[in-house]
Amino acid sequence: MSAIDYAEKIPNNVNLVGDRTLQRALEHWQPHFLQWWHEMGPNDFEGADVYLRTAISVDAQGWAHYGKVRMPDYRWGIFLADPVAERKIGFGDAMGQAAWQQIPGEYRSTLRRLIVTQGDTEPASVEQQRLLGHTCPSLYDLRNLFQINVEEGRHLWAMVYLLHAYFGRDGREEAEELLARHSGDADKPRILTTFNEPISDWLSLYCFTYFTDRDGKYQLKSLAESAFDPLARTCRFMLTEEAHHMFVGETGLSRVVKRSLEVMKEVGSDDPDRIRAAGAVDLPLLQKYLNFWCSSSLDLFGSEISSNSAANFANGLKGRPDEDQYEDHGLREKTLNLVTPQGASDVPMLNALNEVMRESYLKDCEIGVKRWNRSIERAGSQFRLSLPSSRFRRSIGAWAGQPVDPQGSLMQRELYEKSLASWIPSEGDKAFVHSLMQKVIEPGRMAGWIAPPERGINNLPLEYEYVKLH
Ligand code: BYC
């Protein structure tokens, strides 16, 4: 286990003190990061004391330390999972060779692009969520939001460390650019589409942390297999933080469903108008939010047929999540039958890896939906939630721009355009959801549209003052 040195200006377990040049470069970037946090983060809450967890070691057994912290004082740092002795490359054409501690010249620009794309999402999500604190449904939820925000900030540090340590001047310039692009900015947007979508209500936040953070899990797991060992180790530790973000999404949506079912029982009806009048989210409305965020997140896997994914795998840069579970790690002989609007065809497996990953991601997304449907069934309702087809509302890949309904069938474009407002949130739906978003900050109390969580944080009661506002 490597301890984290908190005496340093930048907490780290990478012996930063042993590399003065790197240390100075990162200490130069640090105030730029803090300035970005101050301008683009949840800056209206800078004075609040938040019950946050902070990494104190990187081993699995309880790395977290909990305590009240003002967010600008959070100790963002550089934490890599411990090295695996004599680690070998686990897939691709160089399988079995020693993992790289430095980047082979020929893969420099591709790896830089992957790291920058990953890094870009982290501050993007903080920007997307920066105003949500004003409409929190409880102090418990407010604390979870801020926990996610500071950890996304740390994930940015994780990528910036790699850029500074392994990419020289180019890397330092990219690190500055990560603070210069902004979510939704007309001139300098974030790289991936989902990270330019506004997240202006908590229903969207729970969907984002359910669907988009889960893409994060899959991407980080595939980068955790990388032949470039420092990237693999960084991602392994990031995954331990990512789990909490998905927990917030999954339990958040479960609590919304639970409350809807309670209100349906109270009013003795499942009529959406009556549920809304009683101040809760009707299930068809929740379905629209699921359709929106799931389809947007599906784009994050890239095209179904991708020469980038083939090269990244063959060259050992990016594997499949949990590469160990597969038998064939070369994939030179395999094909996958893919259906595109042009028809079905066999595609070399190497070129279809984005799709393979998207399919396993969808299976993971199904787990929560099944659980929500079980509670809906138990409550005696006929309604069922579902995930949209992976062909629905796509902007990237073979199905981009195709008029496809949520079940996956091609339809007339005119009818598709007309029907879209019944499949994803309309302006009226969004206005209704926004009307529910009233700040609740009395310890232990919940907004009327969401059920309380089953338990508090770190064994504390729900009534604990998770955020002390000033
Ligand atoms: N939007 O061959 P293609 C997370 C671009 S989330 C815009 O189809 P490829 C988090 C693509 O960049 C995880 N552009 O796909 C969650 C490429 O452009 P270049 C983030 C897109 O390259 C919540 C071109 O289209 N991590 O951590 O095989 C909160 C052709 O690409 C999109 C990563 O994404 C899109 N949706 O795969 C906080 C991992 N999709 O490069 C954080 C790093 C594709 O030719 N990134 N394009 O100019 C990657 O592995 C890959 O870049 C992608 C695309 C999986 C995104």
XYZ file of C-alpha atoms and ligand atoms in Angstrom:
526
model
C 0.000 0.000 0.000
C 1.405 3.409 -0.837
C 0.651 6.137 1.655
C -0.378 9.552 0.458
C 1.872 12.406 1.390
C -0.380 15.166 2.749
C 2.503 17.331 3.888
C 3.022 18.248 0.222
C 1.350 21.165 -1.540
C -0.080 18.577 -3.944
C -0.978 15.398 -2.023
C 0.331 12.429 -3.970
C 1.594 8.890 -3.863
C 3.844 9.238 -6.909
C 6.882 10.637 -5.089
C 6.422 14.040 -6.672
C 9.094 15.427 -4.391
C 11.597 13.240 -6.254
C 10.948 15.063 -9.545
C 11.357 18.785 -8.958
C 10.630 19.793 -12.554
C 7.340 17.930 -12.653
C 6.450 19.158 -9.190
C 7.067 22.776 -10.207
C 5.028 22.367 -13.418
C 2.070 20.939 -11.491
C 2.393 23.611 -8.791
C 2.189 26.131 -11.598
C -1.039 24.531 -12.886
C -2.574 24.262 -9.381
C -3.635 27.946 -9.031
C -5.138 27.804 -12.535
C -7.215 24.825 -11.427
C -8.307 26.637 -8.251
C -9.245 29.709 -10.246
C -11.281 27.539 -12.628
C -13.010 25.902 -9.613
C -13.733 29.343 -8.187
C -15.243 30.578 -11.468
C -16.836 27.471 -12.972
C -17.493 25.187 -9.979
C -20.245 25.377 -7.320
C -18.924 28.794 -6.271
C -22.030 29.959 -4.415
C -21.226 27.321 -1.801
C -17.556 28.068 -1.222
C -18.149 28.947 2.430
C -20.157 25.802 3.220
C -18.688 23.065 5.423
C -19.338 19.812 3.588
C -19.046 16.316 5.037
C -16.634 14.958 2.415
C -14.508 11.885 2.079
C -10.901 12.333 1.076
C -8.480 9.648 -0.059
C -5.799 8.853 2.516
C -4.419 5.663 1.019
C -5.130 3.714 -2.141
C -5.815 0.247 -0.782
C -9.301 -1.217 -1.030
C -9.828 -1.425 2.729
C -11.266 1.921 3.691
C -9.186 4.464 1.859
C -11.533 7.226 2.740
C -11.325 9.719 5.548
C -14.526 11.673 6.313
C -14.754 15.167 7.721
C -16.204 18.650 7.254
C -14.314 20.560 4.577
C -14.878 23.764 2.629
C -14.735 22.715 -0.999
C -11.974 25.128 -2.086
C -9.844 23.555 0.690
C -10.374 19.992 -0.559
C -7.012 18.253 -0.941
C -7.070 17.431 -4.643
C -4.138 15.243 -5.432
C -2.550 12.502 -7.480
C -3.305 8.945 -6.459
C -2.395 5.885 -8.473
C -3.340 2.330 -7.549
C -0.313 0.322 -6.437
C 1.763 -1.193 -9.233
C 1.357 -4.850 -10.148
C 4.820 -6.396 -10.123
C 6.109 -7.293 -13.598
C 2.765 -6.464 -15.185
C 2.391 -7.742 -18.754
C 0.279 -6.401 -21.616
C -2.986 -8.359 -21.508
C -4.366 -7.981 -25.050
C -3.600 -6.918 -28.610
C -0.615 -7.673 -30.826
C 1.978 -7.075 -28.081
C 0.204 -9.335 -25.586
C 2.568 -10.864 -23.043
C 5.272 -8.188 -23.388
C 6.141 -5.978 -20.421
C 3.703 -3.111 -19.755
C 5.129 0.319 -20.666
C 6.387 2.728 -18.041
C 7.049 5.291 -20.791
C 5.063 5.897 -23.958
C 6.405 4.455 -27.226
C 6.805 7.389 -29.628
C 4.415 6.004 -32.239
C 1.480 5.972 -29.798
C 2.103 9.351 -28.267
C -0.511 11.390 -30.082
C -3.228 8.721 -29.855
C -2.696 8.255 -26.144
C -2.637 11.992 -25.628
C -5.982 12.261 -27.429
C -7.513 9.507 -25.259
C -6.242 11.086 -22.046
C -7.395 14.554 -23.092
C -10.859 13.225 -24.025
C -11.140 11.464 -20.679
C -9.808 14.519 -18.825
C -12.186 16.874 -20.625
C -15.288 15.129 -19.271
C -14.318 15.640 -15.630
C -14.369 19.447 -15.351
C -17.225 19.463 -17.892
C -19.464 17.620 -15.443
C -18.614 20.043 -12.626
C -19.574 22.920 -14.931
C -22.809 21.195 -15.912
C -23.814 20.737 -12.277
C -22.614 24.017 -10.819
C -26.009 25.547 -10.031
C -27.803 22.464 -8.741
C -26.965 23.282 -5.113
C -29.623 26.018 -5.192
C -32.411 23.487 -5.685
C -31.225 20.501 -3.606
C -33.955 18.143 -2.369
C -32.087 17.620 0.952
C -28.771 18.230 2.700
C -27.947 14.550 2.161
C -28.301 15.021 -1.608
C -26.449 18.325 -1.537
C -23.493 16.624 0.127
C -23.521 13.844 -2.465
C -23.520 16.391 -5.272
C -20.503 18.158 -3.783
C -18.724 14.857 -3.145
C -19.147 14.017 -6.820
C -17.980 17.488 -7.850
C -14.756 17.387 -5.838
C -14.002 13.875 -7.077
C -14.525 14.909 -10.704
C -12.053 17.686 -9.936
C -9.640 15.038 -8.687
C -10.177 12.972 -11.815
C -9.097 16.018 -13.767
C -5.926 16.064 -11.650
C -5.419 12.394 -12.483
C -5.347 13.110 -16.226
C -3.363 16.328 -15.844
C -0.689 14.425 -13.951
C -0.298 12.043 -16.904
C -0.196 14.925 -19.377
C 2.471 16.754 -17.386
C 4.527 13.710 -16.499
C 4.601 11.970 -19.889
C 3.809 14.451 -22.678
C 6.178 17.348 -22.040
C 5.249 20.729 -23.419
C 2.300 19.377 -25.470
C 0.883 17.846 -22.315
C 1.222 21.106 -20.367
C -0.592 22.963 -23.125
C -3.378 20.377 -23.169
C -3.697 20.729 -19.377
C -4.316 24.459 -19.817
C -6.866 23.777 -22.560
C -8.784 21.472 -20.224
C -9.545 24.575 -18.162
C -10.254 26.770 -21.194
C -13.000 24.703 -22.850
C -16.364 24.930 -21.091
C -19.534 22.885 -21.133
C -22.033 24.322 -23.607
C -19.687 27.147 -24.677
C -20.508 28.246 -28.232
C -16.839 28.839 -29.148
C -14.958 26.370 -26.976
C -17.292 23.523 -26.052
C -16.317 20.300 -24.311
C -15.212 17.490 -26.630
C -18.027 14.950 -26.218
C -21.664 15.873 -26.847
C -23.230 14.675 -23.572
C -20.905 16.971 -21.647
C -22.389 20.019 -23.348
C -25.968 19.187 -22.314
C -27.320 21.327 -19.477
C -28.008 19.567 -16.154
C -30.352 22.067 -14.576
C -32.557 19.814 -12.439
C -31.964 16.898 -10.084
C -33.870 14.375 -12.159
C -31.307 15.018 -14.894
C -28.501 14.722 -12.345
C -29.690 11.271 -11.246
C -30.031 10.193 -14.891
C -26.588 11.600 -15.701
C -24.969 9.799 -12.764
C -26.848 6.618 -13.657
C -26.112 6.609 -17.397
C -23.179 8.913 -18.079
C -21.075 8.025 -15.059
C -21.647 4.396 -16.041
C -20.045 5.182 -19.403
C -17.218 6.514 -17.238
C -17.025 3.143 -15.513
C -16.757 1.303 -18.831
C -14.233 3.701 -20.356
C -12.097 3.714 -17.218
C -12.218 -0.064 -17.025
C -11.021 -0.345 -20.605
C -8.248 2.208 -20.000
C -7.343 0.350 -16.777
C -6.261 -2.493 -19.094
C -3.911 -0.233 -21.053
C -0.338 -1.276 -21.763
C 0.648 2.220 -20.596
C 0.959 1.310 -16.931
C 0.624 4.767 -15.309
C -2.695 5.222 -17.172
C -3.891 1.787 -16.065
C -2.998 2.486 -12.429
C -4.611 5.942 -12.466
C -7.850 4.540 -13.862
C -7.938 1.708 -11.355
C -8.011 4.172 -8.501
C -10.524 6.456 -10.272
C -12.922 3.518 -10.522
C -13.151 3.295 -6.743
C -14.459 6.886 -6.704
C -16.732 6.351 -9.710
C -18.744 3.708 -7.828
C -20.199 6.348 -5.498
C -21.340 8.503 -8.424
C -23.325 5.616 -9.910
C -24.708 4.852 -6.453
C -26.081 8.400 -6.331
C -27.744 7.875 -9.718
C -29.191 4.481 -8.986
C -30.510 5.276 -5.512
C -31.680 8.726 -6.647
C -33.832 7.231 -9.402
C -35.064 4.472 -7.057
C -36.175 7.131 -4.586
C -38.005 9.046 -7.338
C -39.841 5.849 -8.351
C -40.659 5.053 -4.727
C -42.139 8.488 -4.149
C -44.170 8.318 -7.382
C -45.643 5.001 -6.265
C -46.508 6.439 -2.845
C -48.271 9.382 -4.460
C -50.102 7.086 -6.897
C -51.410 5.217 -3.875
C -52.301 8.405 -2.002
C -54.334 9.864 -4.863
C -55.655 6.463 -5.927
C -54.718 7.017 -9.559
C -51.820 6.759 -11.997
C -53.116 9.654 -14.101
C -49.967 11.715 -14.826
C -51.845 14.989 -14.323
C -52.970 13.974 -10.861
C -49.468 12.761 -9.908
C -48.020 16.050 -11.083
C -50.702 18.024 -9.261
C -49.660 16.181 -6.100
C -46.069 17.334 -6.648
C -44.395 14.112 -7.811
C -42.803 12.804 -11.000
C -45.176 10.586 -12.982
C -43.582 7.427 -14.360
C -44.124 8.323 -18.063
C -42.209 11.545 -17.371
C -39.369 9.586 -15.768
C -39.334 7.352 -18.859
C -38.726 10.423 -21.032
C -35.744 11.429 -18.909
C -34.368 7.884 -19.158
C -34.803 8.002 -22.950
C -32.935 11.294 -23.190
C -29.922 10.505 -21.012
C -29.551 6.895 -22.076
C -29.521 7.753 -25.778
C -27.116 10.637 -25.232
C -24.764 8.410 -23.213
C -24.852 5.660 -25.846
C -23.144 8.066 -28.240
C -20.176 8.220 -25.857
C -19.041 4.780 -26.987
C -18.293 6.081 -30.493
C -19.201 4.514 -33.840
C -20.319 0.904 -34.176
C -17.617 0.394 -36.767
C -14.443 2.202 -35.781
C -10.901 1.969 -37.047
C -9.843 3.943 -33.951
C -11.134 1.229 -31.645
C -9.428 -1.460 -33.749
C -6.055 0.304 -33.660
C -6.355 1.165 -29.959
C -6.976 -2.469 -29.094
C -4.410 -4.016 -31.446
C -1.748 -1.578 -30.184
C -2.520 -2.243 -26.520
C -3.715 1.293 -25.730
C -7.289 0.486 -24.723
C -8.691 -2.964 -23.917
C -12.133 -4.257 -23.065
C -13.490 -3.882 -19.534
C -12.269 -6.827 -17.453
C -10.159 -8.234 -20.280
C -9.509 -11.308 -18.093
C -13.061 -12.569 -18.602
C -12.363 -13.225 -22.330
C -10.454 -16.119 -23.872
C -9.308 -14.467 -27.077
C -7.203 -11.355 -26.454
C -6.017 -10.855 -30.025
C -9.339 -10.848 -31.907
C -7.643 -11.067 -35.314
C -9.872 -13.958 -36.487
C -13.254 -12.981 -35.042
C -16.157 -11.120 -36.631
C -19.388 -9.667 -35.293
C -22.670 -9.508 -37.139
C -23.831 -5.901 -37.063
C -27.119 -4.463 -38.263
C -26.914 -0.934 -39.652
C -29.512 0.984 -41.683
C -27.761 -0.493 -44.743
C -28.474 -4.048 -43.565
C -26.674 -6.817 -41.685
C -23.005 -7.623 -42.285
C -20.077 -9.367 -40.626
C -17.543 -6.846 -39.367
C -14.047 -7.668 -38.048
C -14.414 -7.869 -34.271
C -11.549 -5.426 -33.765
C -13.543 -2.740 -35.567
C -16.723 -3.506 -33.620
C -15.339 -3.136 -30.096
C -17.219 0.090 -29.390
C -20.421 -1.823 -30.058
C -19.338 -4.767 -27.912
C -18.724 -2.362 -25.061
C -22.017 -0.518 -25.675
C -23.912 -3.813 -25.467
C -22.379 -4.796 -22.155
C -23.001 -1.258 -20.877
C -26.687 -1.591 -21.768
C -26.887 -4.857 -19.856
C -25.445 -3.091 -16.817
C -28.014 -0.279 -17.243
C -30.818 -2.878 -17.308
C -30.092 -3.980 -13.734
C -31.547 -0.847 -12.168
C -34.499 -0.783 -14.559
C -35.422 -4.337 -13.560
C -35.268 -3.394 -9.892
C -37.486 -0.314 -10.425
C -39.963 -2.411 -12.386
C -40.145 -4.938 -9.584
C -41.164 -2.224 -7.138
C -43.683 -0.842 -9.668
C -45.154 -4.319 -10.086
C -45.309 -4.850 -6.326
C -47.257 -1.591 -6.029
C -49.863 -3.040 -8.397
C -49.178 -0.769 -11.399
C -49.123 -2.058 -14.971
C -46.578 0.567 -16.050
C -43.054 -0.607 -16.894
C -39.910 1.450 -17.405
C -37.520 0.442 -20.183
C -34.301 1.490 -21.877
C -34.571 2.931 -25.372
C -33.138 0.933 -28.261
C -29.467 1.678 -28.965
C -30.606 2.968 -32.388
C -32.850 5.647 -30.919
C -31.838 9.338 -31.183
C -28.233 8.643 -32.022
C -25.868 11.398 -33.185
C -22.755 9.253 -33.575
C -22.262 6.079 -35.615
C -24.264 4.062 -38.104
C -27.646 5.126 -36.701
C -26.819 8.833 -36.438
C -29.710 11.008 -37.558
C -31.952 8.050 -38.426
C -35.661 8.366 -37.611
C -35.980 5.450 -35.197
C -38.521 5.043 -32.401
C -37.481 4.047 -28.837
C -38.208 0.402 -29.701
C -35.651 0.577 -32.516
C -37.906 0.580 -35.605
C -37.235 2.896 -38.516
C -40.170 5.170 -39.237
C -41.207 8.079 -41.456
C -39.124 11.121 -40.670
C -42.075 13.470 -40.394
C -43.836 11.247 -37.900
C -40.566 10.805 -36.009
C -40.069 14.576 -35.671
C -43.638 14.953 -34.427
C -43.347 12.082 -31.946
C -40.028 13.099 -30.431
C -41.700 15.395 -27.866
C -43.602 12.379 -26.534
C -40.393 10.371 -26.108
C -37.998 12.868 -24.580
C -38.803 15.725 -22.165
C -40.804 18.504 -23.862
C -40.470 22.160 -22.832
C -43.605 21.676 -20.727
C -42.140 18.614 -19.009
C -38.932 20.464 -18.218
C -40.872 23.438 -16.847
C -42.838 21.077 -14.598
C -39.685 19.346 -13.330
C -38.104 22.736 -12.684
C -41.183 23.763 -10.702
C -40.547 20.811 -8.354
C -36.962 21.892 -7.717
C -37.361 23.819 -4.459
C -34.431 23.921 -2.089
C -34.862 21.843 1.111
C -32.067 22.406 3.632
C -33.534 21.468 6.993
C -31.482 18.483 8.262
C -33.336 15.193 7.666
C -36.117 16.707 5.538
C -36.761 15.700 1.887
C -38.453 17.452 -1.017
C -41.918 16.069 -1.750
C -40.955 14.494 -5.097
C -38.316 12.118 -3.719
C -38.356 9.467 -0.978
C -35.657 9.546 1.717
C -32.634 7.294 1.213
C -32.466 4.055 3.161
C -29.527 5.201 5.242
C -27.253 8.133 5.871
C -23.612 8.518 4.919
C -20.831 6.669 6.750
C -23.297 5.295 9.330
C -24.510 8.748 10.331
C -28.243 9.337 10.778
C -30.222 10.961 7.997
C -30.810 13.969 10.263
C -27.091 14.745 10.377
C -26.204 18.186 9.010
C -24.232 16.938 5.993
C -23.667 20.467 4.758
C -23.380 23.421 7.083
C -24.415 26.431 5.046
C -23.257 29.884 6.108
N -19.326 13.208 -29.064
O -14.168 6.033 -34.180
P -15.087 6.835 -33.340
C -16.629 9.947 -17.795
C -15.559 11.440 -32.043
S -17.321 9.442 -19.281
C -18.439 13.888 -29.818
O -16.530 6.787 -33.630
P -13.628 6.106 -31.032
C -17.440 10.800 -16.924
C -14.256 10.785 -31.579
O -13.651 11.524 -30.510
C -16.022 8.574 -20.126
N -17.473 13.288 -30.564
O -14.934 6.481 -31.829
C -18.790 10.600 -16.777
C -13.444 10.785 -32.866
O -12.867 12.063 -33.035
P -11.279 12.192 -33.371
C -15.115 9.486 -20.916
C -17.431 11.939 -30.544
O -12.533 7.071 -31.286
C -19.536 11.444 -15.967
C -14.511 10.597 -33.949
O -15.770 10.957 -33.343
N -13.954 8.766 -21.374
O -15.524 9.615 -17.512
O -13.372 4.662 -31.181
C -18.928 12.487 -15.304
C -14.590 9.182 -34.457
O -14.615 8.343 -33.338
C -18.323 11.172 -29.783
C -13.699 8.432 -22.643
O -14.455 8.747 -23.531
C -19.305 11.863 -29.025
N -20.213 11.211 -28.262
O -14.218 6.277 -29.552
C -17.570 12.716 -15.458
C -12.448 7.648 -22.890
N -18.022 9.872 -29.985
O -10.546 11.599 -32.159
C -16.809 11.863 -16.263
C -11.540 8.261 -23.888
C -16.997 9.818 -30.836
O -11.106 11.392 -34.616
N -12.153 8.378 -25.196
N -16.639 11.058 -31.159
O -11.094 13.683 -33.507
C -12.282 7.357 -26.063
O -11.943 6.218 -25.757
C -12.806 7.628 -27.429
O -12.397 8.896 -27.785
C -14.349 7.532 -27.558
C -14.688 7.478 -29.045
C -14.854 6.296 -26.834
C -15.056 8.758 -26.974
